[in-house]
mmCIF file of C-alpha atoms in Angstrom:
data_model
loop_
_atom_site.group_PDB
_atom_site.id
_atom_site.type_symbol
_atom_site.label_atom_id
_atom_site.label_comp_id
_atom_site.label_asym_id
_atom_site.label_seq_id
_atom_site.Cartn_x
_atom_site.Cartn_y
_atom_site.Cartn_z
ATOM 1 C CA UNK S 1 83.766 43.847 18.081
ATOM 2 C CA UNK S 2 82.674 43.878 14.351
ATOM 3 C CA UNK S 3 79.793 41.923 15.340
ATOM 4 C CA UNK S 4 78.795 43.893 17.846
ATOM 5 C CA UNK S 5 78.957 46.991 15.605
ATOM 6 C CA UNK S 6 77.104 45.407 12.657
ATOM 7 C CA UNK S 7 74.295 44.581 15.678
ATOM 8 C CA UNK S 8 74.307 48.344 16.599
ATOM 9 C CA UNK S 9 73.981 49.027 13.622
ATOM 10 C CA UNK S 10 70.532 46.883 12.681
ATOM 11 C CA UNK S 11 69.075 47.975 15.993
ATOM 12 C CA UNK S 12 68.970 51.655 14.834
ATOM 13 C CA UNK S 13 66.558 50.463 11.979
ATOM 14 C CA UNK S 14 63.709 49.206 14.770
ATOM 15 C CA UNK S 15 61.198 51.945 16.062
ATOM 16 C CA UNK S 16 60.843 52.751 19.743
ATOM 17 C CA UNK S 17 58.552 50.346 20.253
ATOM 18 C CA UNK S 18 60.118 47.553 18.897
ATOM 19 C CA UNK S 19 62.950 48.316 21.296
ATOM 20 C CA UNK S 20 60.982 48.948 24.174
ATOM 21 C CA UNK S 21 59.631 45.769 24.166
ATOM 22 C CA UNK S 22 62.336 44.095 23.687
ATOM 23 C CA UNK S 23 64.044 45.100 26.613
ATOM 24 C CA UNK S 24 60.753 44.791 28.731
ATOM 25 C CA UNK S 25 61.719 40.653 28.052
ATOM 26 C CA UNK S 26 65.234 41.188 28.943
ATOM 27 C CA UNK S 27 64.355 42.725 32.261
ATOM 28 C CA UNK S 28 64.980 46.353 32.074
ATOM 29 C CA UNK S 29 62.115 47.892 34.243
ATOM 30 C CA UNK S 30 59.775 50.098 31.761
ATOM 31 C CA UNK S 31 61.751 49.022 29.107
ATOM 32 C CA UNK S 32 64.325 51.951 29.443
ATOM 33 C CA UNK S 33 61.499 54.002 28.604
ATOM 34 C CA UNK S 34 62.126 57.753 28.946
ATOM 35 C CA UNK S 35 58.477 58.871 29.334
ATOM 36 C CA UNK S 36 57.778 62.520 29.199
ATOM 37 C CA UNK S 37 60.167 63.349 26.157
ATOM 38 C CA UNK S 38 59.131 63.933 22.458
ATOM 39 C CA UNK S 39 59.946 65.260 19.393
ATOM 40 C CA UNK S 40 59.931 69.215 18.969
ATOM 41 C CA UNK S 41 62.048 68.950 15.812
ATOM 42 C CA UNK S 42 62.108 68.449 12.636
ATOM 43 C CA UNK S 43 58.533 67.718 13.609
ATOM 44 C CA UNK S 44 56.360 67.377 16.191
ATOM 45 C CA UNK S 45 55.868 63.914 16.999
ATOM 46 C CA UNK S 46 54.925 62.933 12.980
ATOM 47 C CA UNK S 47 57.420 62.076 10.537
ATOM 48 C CA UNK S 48 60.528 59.132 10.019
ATOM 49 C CA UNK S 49 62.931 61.249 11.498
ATOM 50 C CA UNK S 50 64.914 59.210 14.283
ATOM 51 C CA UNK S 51 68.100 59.778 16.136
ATOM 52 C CA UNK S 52 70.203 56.979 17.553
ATOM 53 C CA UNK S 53 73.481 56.826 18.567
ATOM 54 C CA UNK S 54 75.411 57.042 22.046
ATOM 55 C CA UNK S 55 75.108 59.310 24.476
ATOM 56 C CA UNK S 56 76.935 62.420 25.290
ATOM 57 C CA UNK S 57 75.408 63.474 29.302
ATOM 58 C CA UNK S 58 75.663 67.175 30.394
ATOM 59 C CA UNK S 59 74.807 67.651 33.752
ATOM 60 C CA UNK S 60 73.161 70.866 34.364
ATOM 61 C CA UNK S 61 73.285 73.124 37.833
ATOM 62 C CA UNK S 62 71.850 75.986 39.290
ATOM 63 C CA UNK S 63 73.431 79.321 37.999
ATOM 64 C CA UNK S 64 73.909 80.015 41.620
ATOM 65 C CA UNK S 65 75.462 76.639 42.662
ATOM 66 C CA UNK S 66 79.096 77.632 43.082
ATOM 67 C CA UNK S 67 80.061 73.792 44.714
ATOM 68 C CA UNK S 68 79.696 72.025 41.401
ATOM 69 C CA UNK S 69 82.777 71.564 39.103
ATOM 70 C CA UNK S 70 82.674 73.515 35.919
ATOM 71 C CA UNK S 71 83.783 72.086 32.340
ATOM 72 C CA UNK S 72 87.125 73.012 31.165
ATOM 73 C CA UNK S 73 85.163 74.059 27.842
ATOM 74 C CA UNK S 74 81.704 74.814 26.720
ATOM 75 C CA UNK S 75 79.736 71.996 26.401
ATOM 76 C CA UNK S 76 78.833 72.224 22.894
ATOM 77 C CA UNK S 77 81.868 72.292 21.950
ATOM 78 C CA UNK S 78 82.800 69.146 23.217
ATOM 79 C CA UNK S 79 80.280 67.200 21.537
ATOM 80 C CA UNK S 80 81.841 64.384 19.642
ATOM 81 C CA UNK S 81 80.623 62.891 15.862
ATOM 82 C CA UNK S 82 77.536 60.642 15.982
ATOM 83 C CA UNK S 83 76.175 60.974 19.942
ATOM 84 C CA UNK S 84 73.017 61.469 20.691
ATOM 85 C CA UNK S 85 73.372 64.691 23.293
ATOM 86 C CA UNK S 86 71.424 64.459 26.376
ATOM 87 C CA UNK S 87 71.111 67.007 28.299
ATOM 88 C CA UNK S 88 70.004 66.906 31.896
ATOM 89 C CA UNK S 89 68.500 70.012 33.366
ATOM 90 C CA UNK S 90 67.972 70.972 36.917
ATOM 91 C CA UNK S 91 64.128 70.014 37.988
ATOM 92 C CA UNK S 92 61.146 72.902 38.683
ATOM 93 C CA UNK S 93 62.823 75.030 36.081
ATOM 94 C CA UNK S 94 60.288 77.354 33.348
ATOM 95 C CA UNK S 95 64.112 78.343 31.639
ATOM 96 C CA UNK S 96 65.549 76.891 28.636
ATOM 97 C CA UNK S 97 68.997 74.934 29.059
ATOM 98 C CA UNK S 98 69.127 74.978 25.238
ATOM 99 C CA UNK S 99 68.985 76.673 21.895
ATOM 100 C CA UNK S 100 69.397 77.027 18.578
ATOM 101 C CA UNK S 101 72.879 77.967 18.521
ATOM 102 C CA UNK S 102 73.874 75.203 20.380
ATOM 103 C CA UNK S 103 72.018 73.041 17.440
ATOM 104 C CA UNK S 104 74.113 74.854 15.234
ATOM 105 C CA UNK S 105 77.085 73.901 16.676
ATOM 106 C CA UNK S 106 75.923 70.428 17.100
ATOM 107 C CA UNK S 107 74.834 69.974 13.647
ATOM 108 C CA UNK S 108 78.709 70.936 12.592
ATOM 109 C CA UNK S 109 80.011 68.860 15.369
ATOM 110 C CA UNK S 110 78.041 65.342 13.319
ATOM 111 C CA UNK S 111 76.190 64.970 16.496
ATOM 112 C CA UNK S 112 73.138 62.663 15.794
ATOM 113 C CA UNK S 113 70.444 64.170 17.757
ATOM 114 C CA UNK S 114 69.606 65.991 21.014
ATOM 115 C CA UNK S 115 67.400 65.263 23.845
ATOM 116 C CA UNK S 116 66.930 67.621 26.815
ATOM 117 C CA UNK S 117 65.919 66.230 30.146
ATOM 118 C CA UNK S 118 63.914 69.920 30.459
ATOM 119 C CA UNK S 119 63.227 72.684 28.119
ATOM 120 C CA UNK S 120 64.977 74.528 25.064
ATOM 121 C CA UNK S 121 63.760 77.768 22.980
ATOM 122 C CA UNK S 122 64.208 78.503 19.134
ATOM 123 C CA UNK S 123 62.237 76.184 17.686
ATOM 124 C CA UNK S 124 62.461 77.296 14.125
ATOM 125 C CA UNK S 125 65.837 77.308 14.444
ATOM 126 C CA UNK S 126 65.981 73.741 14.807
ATOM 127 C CA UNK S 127 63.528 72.513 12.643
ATOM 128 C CA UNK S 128 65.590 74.793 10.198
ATOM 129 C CA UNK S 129 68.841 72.876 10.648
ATOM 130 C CA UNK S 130 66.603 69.691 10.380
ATOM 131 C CA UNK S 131 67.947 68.719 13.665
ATOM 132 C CA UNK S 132 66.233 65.736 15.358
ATOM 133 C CA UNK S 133 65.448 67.068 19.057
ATOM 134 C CA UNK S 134 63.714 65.721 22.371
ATOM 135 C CA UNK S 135 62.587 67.599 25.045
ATOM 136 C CA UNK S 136 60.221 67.526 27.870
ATOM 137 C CA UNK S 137 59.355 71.034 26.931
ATOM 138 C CA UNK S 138 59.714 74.529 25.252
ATOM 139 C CA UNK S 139 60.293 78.049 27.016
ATOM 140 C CA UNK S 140 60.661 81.621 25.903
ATOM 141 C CA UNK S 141 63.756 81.918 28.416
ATOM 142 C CA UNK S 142 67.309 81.348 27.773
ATOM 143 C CA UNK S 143 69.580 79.265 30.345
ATOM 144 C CA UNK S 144 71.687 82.788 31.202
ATOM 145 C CA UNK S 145 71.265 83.385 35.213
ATOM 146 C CA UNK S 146 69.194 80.457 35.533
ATOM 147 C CA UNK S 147 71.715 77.366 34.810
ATOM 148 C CA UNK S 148 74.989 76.712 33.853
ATOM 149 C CA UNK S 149 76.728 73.123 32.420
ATOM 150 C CA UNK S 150 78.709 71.013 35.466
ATOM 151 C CA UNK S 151 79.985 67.938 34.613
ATOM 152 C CA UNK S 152 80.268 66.276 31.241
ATOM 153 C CA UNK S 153 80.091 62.648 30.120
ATOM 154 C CA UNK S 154 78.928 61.528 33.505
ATOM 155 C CA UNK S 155 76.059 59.309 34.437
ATOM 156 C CA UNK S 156 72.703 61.269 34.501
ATOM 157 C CA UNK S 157 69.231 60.589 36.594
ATOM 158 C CA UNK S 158 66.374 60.873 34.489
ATOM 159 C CA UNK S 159 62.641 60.472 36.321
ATOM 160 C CA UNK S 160 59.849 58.922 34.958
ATOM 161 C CA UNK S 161 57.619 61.200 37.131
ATOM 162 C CA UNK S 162 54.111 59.318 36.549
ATOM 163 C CA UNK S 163 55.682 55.808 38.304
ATOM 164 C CA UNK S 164 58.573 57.765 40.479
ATOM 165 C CA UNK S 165 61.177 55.447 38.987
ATOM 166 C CA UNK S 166 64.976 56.877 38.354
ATOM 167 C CA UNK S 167 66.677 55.376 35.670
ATOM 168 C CA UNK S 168 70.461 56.250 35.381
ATOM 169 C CA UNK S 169 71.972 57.385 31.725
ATOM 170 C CA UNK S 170 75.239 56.573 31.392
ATOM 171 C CA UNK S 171 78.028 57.690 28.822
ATOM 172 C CA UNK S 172 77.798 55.626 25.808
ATOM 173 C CA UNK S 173 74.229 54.058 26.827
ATOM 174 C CA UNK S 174 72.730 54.065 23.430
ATOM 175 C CA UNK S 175 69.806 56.910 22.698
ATOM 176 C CA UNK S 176 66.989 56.412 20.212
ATOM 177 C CA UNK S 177 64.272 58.665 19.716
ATOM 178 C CA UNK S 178 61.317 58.483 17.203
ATOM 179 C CA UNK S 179 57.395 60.214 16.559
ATOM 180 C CA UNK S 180 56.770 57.490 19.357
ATOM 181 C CA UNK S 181 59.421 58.786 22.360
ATOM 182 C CA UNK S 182 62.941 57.842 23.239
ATOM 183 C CA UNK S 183 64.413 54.556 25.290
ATOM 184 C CA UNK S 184 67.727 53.868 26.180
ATOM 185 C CA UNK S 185 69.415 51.056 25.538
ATOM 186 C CA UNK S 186 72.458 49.587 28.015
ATOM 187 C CA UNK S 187 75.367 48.601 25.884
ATOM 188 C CA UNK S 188 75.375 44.894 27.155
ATOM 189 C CA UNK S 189 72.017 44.214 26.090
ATOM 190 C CA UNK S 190 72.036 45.095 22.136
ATOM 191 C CA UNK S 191 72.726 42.078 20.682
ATOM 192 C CA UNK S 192 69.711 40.225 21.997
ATOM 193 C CA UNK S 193 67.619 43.404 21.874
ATOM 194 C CA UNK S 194 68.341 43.213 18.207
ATOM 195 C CA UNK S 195 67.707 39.453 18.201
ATOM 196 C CA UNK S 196 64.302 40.111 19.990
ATOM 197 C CA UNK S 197 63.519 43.055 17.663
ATOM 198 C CA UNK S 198 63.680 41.418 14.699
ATOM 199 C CA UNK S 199 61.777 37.530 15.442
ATOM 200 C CA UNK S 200 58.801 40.425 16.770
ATOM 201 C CA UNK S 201 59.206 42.252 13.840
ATOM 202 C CA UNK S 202 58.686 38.880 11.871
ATOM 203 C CA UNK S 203 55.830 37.889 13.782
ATOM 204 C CA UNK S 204 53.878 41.309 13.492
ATOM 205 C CA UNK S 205 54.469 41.504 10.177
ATOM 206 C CA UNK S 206 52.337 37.827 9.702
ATOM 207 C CA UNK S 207 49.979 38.941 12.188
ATOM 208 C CA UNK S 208 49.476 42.159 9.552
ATOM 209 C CA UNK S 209 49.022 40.283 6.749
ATOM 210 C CA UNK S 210 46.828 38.060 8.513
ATOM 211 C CA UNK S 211 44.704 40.531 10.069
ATOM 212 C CA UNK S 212 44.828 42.057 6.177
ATOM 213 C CA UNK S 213 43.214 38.892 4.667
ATOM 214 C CA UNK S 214 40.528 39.614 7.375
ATOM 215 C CA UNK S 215 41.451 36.798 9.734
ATOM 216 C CA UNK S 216 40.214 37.744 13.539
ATOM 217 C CA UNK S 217 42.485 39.122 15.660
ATOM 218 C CA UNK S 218 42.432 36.899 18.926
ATOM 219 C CA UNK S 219 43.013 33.172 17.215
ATOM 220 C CA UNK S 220 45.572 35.291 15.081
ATOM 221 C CA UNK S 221 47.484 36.287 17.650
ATOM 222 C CA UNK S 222 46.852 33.136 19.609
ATOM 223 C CA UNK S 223 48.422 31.256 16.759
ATOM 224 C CA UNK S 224 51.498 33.524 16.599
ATOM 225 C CA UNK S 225 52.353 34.283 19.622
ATOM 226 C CA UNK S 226 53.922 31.650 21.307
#
């Protein structure tokens, strides 16, 4: 177990990318890319802020949708130290299912970031806590009449709309989001995710110093990549 959590650990120091690809080798289809998400805040997409940690799913419903279970407390307030929360919001929606109150309360919860499968409002707000967030997108509307939270800590669809490909989030997948986008990483696979992370990162960073010294790029790469 204390290996595993010193591996966790070194993982969060590799960029998307690095992870991406790594899982890509271990056979997790797009490399449990989330595409369509970036950072809103601190920054938009620019910057070394990153968020990593594991998740902590809402599921989102229609305001109207009576059927759906409701949480025995707000959502926000059940956020616990060091998740990444991820927020999944009802599709074909303009509303936000977040804001920056809820950052607020994040922020004192020790959450580690917050990603929204849809859109949030109060940008300033966040960038003003310094609060890493993710979104698809931003709106002017708040989540009243519109949505409501459901179900909490459950496993979430997220679409990657451009290849129609569902890939499930599940409590305590791990969540790491950068200037680049945000993948998420199944438990079982970090300790050769880190292992693949870090002989690429060892092999890019000859191939830069290679490419530095003005060696051509195709032999170098040739030579390297094995």
């Amino acid at each position: 177990m204390a290996a595993k959590s010193k591996a966790i650990q070194a993982l969060g120091k590799f960029t998307s990318c690095d992870i991406g690809d790594a899982l890509v080798k271990l056979g997790i289809k797009h490399g449990g890319y989330l595409s369509g998400l970036s950072m809103y805040s601190p920054h938009r997409m620019s910057g070394p802020t990153k968020i990593f940690g594991p998740a902590y799913t809402v599921r989102m419903v229609h305001a109207a949708e009576k059927a759906s279970p409701s949480p025995p407390k707000h959502f926000a307030d059940a956020i616990p130290k060091d998740s990444v929360v991820f927020v999944s919001q009802p599709k074909g929606l303009i509303s936000a299912c977040w804001g920056g109150l809820m950052s607020t309360r994040a922020k004192k919860l020790g959450a580690a970031g917050v990603v929204i499968d849809g859109r949030f409002r109060d940008i300033e707000e966040h960038r003003a806590l310094d609060m890493g967030l993710f979104a698809r997108g931003i709106s002017i509307l708040g989540s009243n009449t519109f949505t409501r939270s459901s179900e909490l800590n459950v496993p979430v669809e997220y679409v990657n709309v451009e290849v129609n490909e569902k890939v499930t989030i599940n409590p305590g997948d791990y969540i790491l989001g950068d200037c680049d986008g945000v993948v998420a990483i199944p438990p079982s696979t970090v300790e050769e995710c880190l292992r693949l992370c870090q002989e690429r990162y060892d092999i890019d960073d000859k191939t830069r110093k290679c490419l530095e010294n003005g060696d051509e790029m195709g032999p170098t790469i040739k030579n390297l990549r094995k």
